[in-house]
Amino acid sequence: MTELSKLPRQESRQDLSHHDLPDHQPMAGGIAARARAAATPPYLAGLNPEQREAVETLDGPVLVLAGAGTGKTRVLTSRIAHILSTGRARPHEILSVTFTNKAAREMKHRLGQMLGHAVEGMPWLGTFHSIGGRILRVHAELVQLKSNFTVLDVDDQVRLLKQLLQADGIDDKRWPARMLAGLIDGWKNRGLTPSQVPSGEAAVFGNGRGGKLYTAYQERLKTLNAADFGDLLLENIRLFRENPDVLRGYQNRFKYILVDEYQDTNVAQYLWLRLLAQTSTRASDVAPLTSPRSSRGEVDMQSMSGEGQATDTVLSDSAPHPTPLPAGGERENVPQISAPKNICCVGDDDQSIYGWRGAEVDNILRFDHDFPGAKVIRLERNYRSTGHILAAASHLIAHNESRLGKTLRTEDVEGEKVTVTGAWDSEEEARAIGEEIEQLQRAGNKLNEVAILVRASFQMREFEDRFVTLGLPYRVIGGPRFYERAEIRDALAYLRVINSPADDLAFERIINVPKRGIGDATVQLLYDHARKQRMSLAAAARAIADTDELKPKPRGTLRGLMDNFDRWRMQSQAMPHTELAEIVLDESGYTEMWQKDRSADAAGRLENLKELVRSMEEFENLQGFLEHISLVMDRDGGPEEDAVSLMTLHSAKGLEFDNVFLPGWEEGLFPHQRALDEQGRAGLEEERRLAHVGITRARRRAKLYFATNRRIHGTWSTTVPSRFLDELPADNVEITESKGGSGWGGSSGYGASRFDNLEAFGSSYSTPGWQRAQANRSRGGFNEAGTPYGAGGASRARRAPLTIEGELIAKSTGTTSDYSLGDRVFHQKFGYGRIVKIDGNKLSIAFDKAGEKKVVDSFVQRA
DNA sequence: ATGTACAAGATTTTT
DNA sequence: TCTTGTACAT
């Protein structure tokens, strides 16, 4: 519904204005021009000269700088259509990356419409991550993975890190695994492998342990044959750097590269892109300076990210080919000469709102440096919003200092002024907005054309409450997604374990779900063993179930569970995967667990499970389904019913609506206090861009609100109207009174001095405690936290055995034990004993006190 | 191993 | 305020 819905509008409007047609074509005379216009293919129809230039400039690098509502995505889509229909490239030779899977799907859909048929064979249209993942799967063995690797999501990631922290004796309370996950994520966004993390940042957790944990994490991922989302790109970069042949294969393959939302690309994405779009065959760009795979993948990325200070050695034909190009589909049609790179990036520096997630606006600012000879095309004609809305947004964003600067214009009517409404409190705000929406509805507006964009998701609740009482249909966009729901993840975990027994995170997730009496202690035991032996949890479970490490009860259930999995795995060969899923959910007792559950959402969860099984039908087999899940996990919204959309400003990116409500324009909330505290001026500017994005989502009406009192986490605090309100141009704004009626009359200073009351309120405004508390924790600024943790006795006690274990790892990674019959050994639980039988790494030991027991060798040490 | 009582902490979010 | 996670009792 985003850019798509504007297409007809745009065309019809432009049909009226002849001056929009390209009248300055070099060879175009009068008749010829008309003949040409008549023959205009659908994908060029109705483009203005700016847009048309962006579509038709096919050779060499192009940067399209475009403001909101200027048809950016349309340009990209038309460009693909143009490339295809002029026969310059075949679908699989075009690489097009977008920001979300949704955007990718939409582009495919639009492309189909433009070309008049379904778009077949467009395998390289997608997001960075899914494309990166695909390439990684093809060349998995080159990065020491198996091609059926699993992709961990945040939840898995955090649980894995929690275990690593625990093993390192680090208290999860003080240093939550989530924090480490965030850090590692940030490092990966910046394209940093463990060895490249600046020592200051690696010192998090004390003593450079942050860096060590990162290393341990990556190692664990490898043994689990897993990658996290960051790896999908990072490992890709490594792959390209270490295997110039592979890289060249892709460089030659992709004749056209297109990137949407370039302003929101992060460093890793940038590096990845630059490698692919490299025009030169300079060794410094293509080949690593060190010999390939010399140091287990710790690639020196300076030469890539730096300013090209590396040597300009030309890669000769006789350059070493460290790894042969793998056989398979990737091999076809790889010409020897490298074509000039036709990369086209589309973006708007004023819409960069993901800086906090590692996006680098610099990427867009540096474009012509990175791609010499780049053509920069500006799209400044806005087709979306009316005059007042556009003027308000432009005036606001002009307050930002660091920006390229664009002057958007519209030929649309002035329309209604942007309104600013003050409410007494957030409740009244919700009430007022509810009423206005009902009014709009009565006036014949579709609810689909109404959106409420909030800064933070806690603001949503009040609107939901209000809409429920009003009986107004609404949908929350960007809420917990289908695949994030616990029941879906549980079910998937079962299937994942069946598909790949080594999937630890999945196994751990369901080992005691439904409750079957395998508690933390047991899991911990399994985990210790798994890590010591560098094996998967499932393998550890199997090994330990045969010994006396566990009490009979958990041992029995564990063995039963493993038997179940064996059986399911057998059955998976014989029956359709949907049927298997039903059997598994049934026999595991998972369905039963929810059936017994008396809580309100249990029914919905069962429904979701059914939906999951249904969605599996589209796939040929379990493997295919799971691969899809790990990369795209996304569900198309059901049938589109008429409803108000409720979402955060961030998830509104790329969308547009006739009527947009923007509540909560108050200091502290918007701009958000934390952004201000942590990022200072840069933070403020990003917030302002967010405000700009918010206003420019509106086609006909933009309605801003602020409340004088807001309840933040239960306590009421008085708030001050946002400074952004002051920055709006008076001529395009109308100040209205809250129609909620009750409290706020507009008399208290706000009306009189318009928005200049900031100072007046400033003193009375108090920063809520939680904001102040968080204030000095800057992102990436944990450098100062150099206090070595674990000096206390308790954690010492836990860490001490680690050293011993460390030695054990070195000794007993092999499958067979290097103990011999008759050796005296010591066991933590059973004490001293003598080995009487050896079966692989399972030892039978006659203990002095405890009698004869079967034990895995990693649990004993020489006495 | 599991249920319950209490304390802490609470932007934005895509793979 | 309300959710989430941890400490403690059963």
PDB file of N, CA, C and O in Angstrom, chain A residues 417-460:
ATOM      1  N   LYS A 417      -4.077  23.226   6.318  1.00  0.00           N
ATOM      2  CA  LYS A 417      -2.880  23.488   7.106  1.00  0.00           C
ATOM      3  C   LYS A 417      -2.605  22.324   8.054  1.00  0.00           C
ATOM      4  O   LYS A 417      -3.509  21.577   8.417  1.00  0.00           O
ATOM      5  N   VAL A 418      -1.362  22.197   8.414  1.00  0.00           N
ATOM      6  CA  VAL A 418      -0.997  21.223   9.437  1.00  0.00           C
ATOM      7  C   VAL A 418      -1.584  21.717  10.751  1.00  0.00           C
ATOM      8  O   VAL A 418      -1.482  22.903  11.059  1.00  0.00           O
ATOM      9  N   THR A 419      -2.204  20.859  11.506  1.00  0.00           N
ATOM     10  CA  THR A 419      -2.778  21.319  12.770  1.00  0.00           C
ATOM     11  C   THR A 419      -1.915  20.891  13.939  1.00  0.00           C
ATOM     12  O   THR A 419      -1.274  19.841  13.915  1.00  0.00           O
ATOM     13  N   VAL A 420      -1.905  21.742  14.946  1.00  0.00           N
ATOM     14  CA  VAL A 420      -1.248  21.404  16.202  1.00  0.00           C
ATOM     15  C   VAL A 420      -2.295  21.533  17.301  1.00  0.00           C
ATOM     16  O   VAL A 420      -2.946  22.570  17.416  1.00  0.00           O
ATOM     17  N   THR A 421      -2.454  20.485  18.068  1.00  0.00           N
ATOM     18  CA  THR A 421      -3.474  20.492  19.097  1.00  0.00           C
ATOM     19  C   THR A 421      -2.876  20.136  20.442  1.00  0.00           C
ATOM     20  O   THR A 421      -2.133  19.150  20.547  1.00  0.00           O
ATOM     21  N   GLY A 422      -3.185  20.944  21.434  1.00  0.00           N
ATOM     22  CA  GLY A 422      -2.724  20.633  22.774  1.00  0.00           C
ATOM     23  C   GLY A 422      -3.828  19.916  23.547  1.00  0.00           C
ATOM     24  O   GLY A 422      -4.993  20.250  23.421  1.00  0.00           O
ATOM     25  N   ALA A 423      -3.451  18.944  24.314  1.00  0.00           N
ATOM     26  CA  ALA A 423      -4.434  18.251  25.142  1.00  0.00           C
ATOM     27  C   ALA A 423      -3.936  18.293  26.581  1.00  0.00           C
ATOM     28  O   ALA A 423      -2.747  18.456  26.838  1.00  0.00           O
ATOM     29  N   TRP A 424      -4.870  18.146  27.511  1.00  0.00           N
ATOM     30  CA  TRP A 424      -4.480  18.187  28.915  1.00  0.00           C
ATOM     31  C   TRP A 424      -3.571  17.021  29.261  1.00  0.00           C
ATOM     32  O   TRP A 424      -2.512  17.176  29.826  1.00  0.00           O
ATOM     33  N   ASP A 425      -4.009  15.844  28.880  1.00  0.00           N
ATOM     34  CA  ASP A 425      -3.165  14.676  29.139  1.00  0.00           C
ATOM     35  C   ASP A 425      -3.280  13.687  27.982  1.00  0.00           C
ATOM     36  O   ASP A 425      -4.044  13.902  27.035  1.00  0.00           O
ATOM     37  N   SER A 426      -2.540  12.643  28.104  1.00  0.00           N
ATOM     38  CA  SER A 426      -2.479  11.686  27.006  1.00  0.00           C
ATOM     39  C   SER A 426      -3.823  11.003  26.770  1.00  0.00           C
ATOM     40  O   SER A 426      -4.132  10.593  25.655  1.00  0.00           O
ATOM     41  N   GLU A 427      -4.613  10.906  27.835  1.00  0.00           N
ATOM     42  CA  GLU A 427      -5.921  10.290  27.677  1.00  0.00           C
ATOM     43  C   GLU A 427      -6.802  11.160  26.783  1.00  0.00           C
ATOM     44  O   GLU A 427      -7.486  10.673  25.892  1.00  0.00           O
ATOM     45  N   GLU A 428      -6.744  12.455  27.079  1.00  0.00           N
ATOM     46  CA  GLU A 428      -7.545  13.369  26.285  1.00  0.00           C
ATOM     47  C   GLU A 428      -7.044  13.399  24.843  1.00  0.00           C
ATOM     48  O   GLU A 428      -7.821  13.501  23.899  1.00  0.00           O
ATOM     49  N   GLU A 429      -5.765  13.279  24.714  1.00  0.00           N
ATOM     50  CA  GLU A 429      -5.174  13.228  23.383  1.00  0.00           C
ATOM     51  C   GLU A 429      -5.767  12.068  22.587  1.00  0.00           C
ATOM     52  O   GLU A 429      -6.189  12.231  21.442  1.00  0.00           O
ATOM     53  N   ALA A 430      -5.810  10.912  23.225  1.00  0.00           N
ATOM     54  CA  ALA A 430      -6.360   9.741  22.560  1.00  0.00           C
ATOM     55  C   ALA A 430      -7.837   9.948  22.242  1.00  0.00           C
ATOM     56  O   ALA A 430      -8.323   9.562  21.176  1.00  0.00           O
ATOM     57  N   ARG A 431      -8.541  10.549  23.190  1.00  0.00           N
ATOM     58  CA  ARG A 431      -9.969  10.778  22.985  1.00  0.00           C
ATOM     59  C   ARG A 431     -10.180  11.718  21.794  1.00  0.00           C
ATOM     60  O   ARG A 431     -11.009  11.471  20.928  1.00  0.00           O
ATOM     61  N   ALA A 432      -9.403  12.792  21.759  1.00  0.00           N
ATOM     62  CA  ALA A 432      -9.541  13.766  20.682  1.00  0.00           C
ATOM     63  C   ALA A 432      -9.249  13.138  19.326  1.00  0.00           C
ATOM     64  O   ALA A 432      -9.986  13.338  18.361  1.00  0.00           O
ATOM     65  N   ILE A 433      -8.211  12.349  19.275  1.00  0.00           N
ATOM     66  CA  ILE A 433      -7.851  11.720  18.006  1.00  0.00           C
ATOM     67  C   ILE A 433      -8.924  10.727  17.580  1.00  0.00           C
ATOM     68  O   ILE A 433      -9.314  10.679  16.421  1.00  0.00           O
ATOM     69  N   GLY A 434      -9.421   9.978  18.564  1.00  0.00           N
ATOM     70  CA  GLY A 434     -10.502   9.044  18.276  1.00  0.00           C
ATOM     71  C   GLY A 434     -11.686   9.757  17.644  1.00  0.00           C
ATOM     72  O   GLY A 434     -12.257   9.296  16.652  1.00  0.00           O
ATOM     73  N   GLU A 435     -12.030  10.884  18.223  1.00  0.00           N
ATOM     74  CA  GLU A 435     -13.180  11.616  17.695  1.00  0.00           C
ATOM     75  C   GLU A 435     -12.920  12.139  16.295  1.00  0.00           C
ATOM     76  O   GLU A 435     -13.785  12.070  15.422  1.00  0.00           O
ATOM     77  N   GLU A 436     -11.731  12.661  16.103  1.00  0.00           N
ATOM     78  CA  GLU A 436     -11.416  13.182  14.774  1.00  0.00           C
ATOM     79  C   GLU A 436     -11.459  12.086  13.725  1.00  0.00           C
ATOM     80  O   GLU A 436     -11.880  12.319  12.589  1.00  0.00           O
ATOM     81  N   ILE A 437     -11.012  10.911  14.127  1.00  0.00           N
ATOM     82  CA  ILE A 437     -11.029   9.807  13.162  1.00  0.00           C
ATOM     83  C   ILE A 437     -12.467   9.439  12.823  1.00  0.00           C
ATOM     84  O   ILE A 437     -12.813   9.217  11.663  1.00  0.00           O
ATOM     85  N   GLU A 438     -13.321   9.432  13.832  1.00  0.00           N
ATOM     86  CA  GLU A 438     -14.730   9.128  13.557  1.00  0.00           C
ATOM     87  C   GLU A 438     -15.329  10.172  12.624  1.00  0.00           C
ATOM     88  O   GLU A 438     -16.127   9.847  11.743  1.00  0.00           O
ATOM     89  N   GLN A 439     -14.919  11.409  12.842  1.00  0.00           N
ATOM     90  CA  GLN A 439     -15.402  12.469  11.959  1.00  0.00           C
ATOM     91  C   GLN A 439     -14.954  12.238  10.519  1.00  0.00           C
ATOM     92  O   GLN A 439     -15.743  12.347   9.586  1.00  0.00           O
ATOM     93  N   LEU A 440     -13.697  11.914  10.385  1.00  0.00           N
ATOM     94  CA  LEU A 440     -13.168  11.653   9.050  1.00  0.00           C
ATOM     95  C   LEU A 440     -13.927  10.509   8.398  1.00  0.00           C
ATOM     96  O   LEU A 440     -14.232  10.535   7.210  1.00  0.00           O
ATOM     97  N   GLN A 441     -14.212   9.511   9.221  1.00  0.00           N
ATOM     98  CA  GLN A 441     -14.918   8.348   8.707  1.00  0.00           C
ATOM     99  C   GLN A 441     -16.310   8.746   8.207  1.00  0.00           C
ATOM    100  O   GLN A 441     -16.746   8.337   7.135  1.00  0.00           O
ATOM    101  N   ARG A 442     -16.979   9.578   9.011  1.00  0.00           N
ATOM    102  CA  ARG A 442     -18.314  10.036   8.606  1.00  0.00           C
ATOM    103  C   ARG A 442     -18.245  10.843   7.316  1.00  0.00           C
ATOM    104  O   ARG A 442     -19.154  10.811   6.506  1.00  0.00           O
ATOM    105  N   ALA A 443     -17.134  11.547   7.156  1.00  0.00           N
ATOM    106  CA  ALA A 443     -16.976  12.360   5.950  1.00  0.00           C
ATOM    107  C   ALA A 443     -16.577  11.524   4.741  1.00  0.00           C
ATOM    108  O   ALA A 443     -16.273  12.050   3.679  1.00  0.00           O
ATOM    109  N   GLY A 444     -16.553  10.223   4.930  1.00  0.00           N
ATOM    110  CA  GLY A 444     -16.309   9.348   3.789  1.00  0.00           C
ATOM    111  C   GLY A 444     -14.872   8.904   3.593  1.00  0.00           C
ATOM    112  O   GLY A 444     -14.537   8.312   2.580  1.00  0.00           O
ATOM    113  N   ASN A 445     -14.012   9.187   4.560  1.00  0.00           N
ATOM    114  CA  ASN A 445     -12.637   8.726   4.452  1.00  0.00           C
ATOM    115  C   ASN A 445     -12.521   7.258   4.851  1.00  0.00           C
ATOM    116  O   ASN A 445     -13.190   6.798   5.774  1.00  0.00           O
ATOM    117  N   LYS A 446     -11.652   6.566   4.165  1.00  0.00           N
ATOM    118  CA  LYS A 446     -11.396   5.173   4.509  1.00  0.00           C
ATOM    119  C   LYS A 446     -10.483   5.122   5.732  1.00  0.00           C
ATOM    120  O   LYS A 446      -9.557   5.926   5.849  1.00  0.00           O
ATOM    121  N   LEU A 447     -10.739   4.182   6.596  1.00  0.00           N
ATOM    122  CA  LEU A 447      -9.864   4.043   7.755  1.00  0.00           C
ATOM    123  C   LEU A 447      -8.472   3.581   7.326  1.00  0.00           C
ATOM    124  O   LEU A 447      -7.492   3.853   7.996  1.00  0.00           O
ATOM    125  N   ASN A 448      -8.417   2.898   6.219  1.00  0.00           N
ATOM    126  CA  ASN A 448      -7.115   2.492   5.694  1.00  0.00           C
ATOM    127  C   ASN A 448      -6.230   3.692   5.393  1.00  0.00           C
ATOM    128  O   ASN A 448      -5.021   3.558   5.290  1.00  0.00           O
ATOM    129  N   GLU A 449      -6.870   4.819   5.224  1.00  0.00           N
ATOM    130  CA  GLU A 449      -6.124   6.028   4.907  1.00  0.00           C
ATOM    131  C   GLU A 449      -5.870   6.880   6.143  1.00  0.00           C
ATOM    132  O   GLU A 449      -5.624   8.071   6.044  1.00  0.00           O
ATOM    133  N   VAL A 450      -5.984   6.263   7.294  1.00  0.00           N
ATOM    134  CA  VAL A 450      -5.720   6.974   8.538  1.00  0.00           C
ATOM    135  C   VAL A 450      -4.614   6.237   9.289  1.00  0.00           C
ATOM    136  O   VAL A 450      -4.665   5.014   9.429  1.00  0.00           O
ATOM    137  N   ALA A 451      -3.632   6.979   9.738  1.00  0.00           N
ATOM    138  CA  ALA A 451      -2.562   6.345  10.504  1.00  0.00           C
ATOM    139  C   ALA A 451      -2.229   7.189  11.721  1.00  0.00           C
ATOM    140  O   ALA A 451      -2.321   8.417  11.684  1.00  0.00           O
ATOM    141  N   ILE A 452      -1.877   6.514  12.789  1.00  0.00           N
ATOM    142  CA  ILE A 452      -1.363   7.197  13.972  1.00  0.00           C
ATOM    143  C   ILE A 452       0.085   6.769  14.137  1.00  0.00           C
ATOM    144  O   ILE A 452       0.378   5.577  14.238  1.00  0.00           O
ATOM    145  N   LEU A 453       0.967   7.737  14.132  1.00  0.00           N
ATOM    146  CA  LEU A 453       2.385   7.422  14.228  1.00  0.00           C
ATOM    147  C   LEU A 453       2.931   7.914  15.556  1.00  0.00           C
ATOM    148  O   LEU A 453       2.902   9.111  15.847  1.00  0.00           O
ATOM    149  N   VAL A 454       3.414   7.004  16.356  1.00  0.00           N
ATOM    150  CA  VAL A 454       3.914   7.369  17.673  1.00  0.00           C
ATOM    151  C   VAL A 454       5.431   7.237  17.722  1.00  0.00           C
ATOM    152  O   VAL A 454       6.035   6.542  16.914  1.00  0.00           O
ATOM    153  N   ARG A 455       6.021   7.908  18.683  1.00  0.00           N
ATOM    154  CA  ARG A 455       7.461   7.836  18.816  1.00  0.00           C
ATOM    155  C   ARG A 455       7.898   6.540  19.496  1.00  0.00           C
ATOM    156  O   ARG A 455       8.846   5.881  19.108  1.00  0.00           O
ATOM    157  N   ALA A 456       7.191   6.190  20.569  1.00  0.00           N
ATOM    158  CA  ALA A 456       7.564   4.997  21.327  1.00  0.00           C
ATOM    159  C   ALA A 456       6.339   4.096  21.470  1.00  0.00           C
ATOM    160  O   ALA A 456       5.217   4.584  21.565  1.00  0.00           O
ATOM    161  N   SER A 457       6.577   2.813  21.515  1.00  0.00           N
ATOM    162  CA  SER A 457       5.432   1.911  21.433  1.00  0.00           C
ATOM    163  C   SER A 457       4.538   1.946  22.672  1.00  0.00           C
ATOM    164  O   SER A 457       3.384   1.535  22.585  1.00  0.00           O
ATOM    165  N   PHE A 458       5.065   2.441  23.789  1.00  0.00           N
ATOM    166  CA  PHE A 458       4.173   2.476  24.953  1.00  0.00           C
ATOM    167  C   PHE A 458       3.002   3.440  24.730  1.00  0.00           C
ATOM    168  O   PHE A 458       1.977   3.336  25.381  1.00  0.00           O
ATOM    169  N   GLN A 459       3.189   4.356  23.787  1.00  0.00           N
ATOM    170  CA  GLN A 459       2.105   5.281  23.485  1.00  0.00           C
ATOM    171  C   GLN A 459       0.910   4.580  22.836  1.00  0.00           C
ATOM    172  O   GLN A 459      -0.197   5.096  22.857  1.00  0.00           O
ATOM    173  N   MET A 460       1.151   3.438  22.289  1.00  0.00           N
ATOM    174  CA  MET A 460       0.088   2.767  21.544  1.00  0.00           C
ATOM    175  C   MET A 460      -1.059   2.311  22.427  1.00  0.00           C
ATOM    176  O   MET A 460      -2.209   2.358  22.027  1.00  0.00           O
TER     177      MET A 460
END
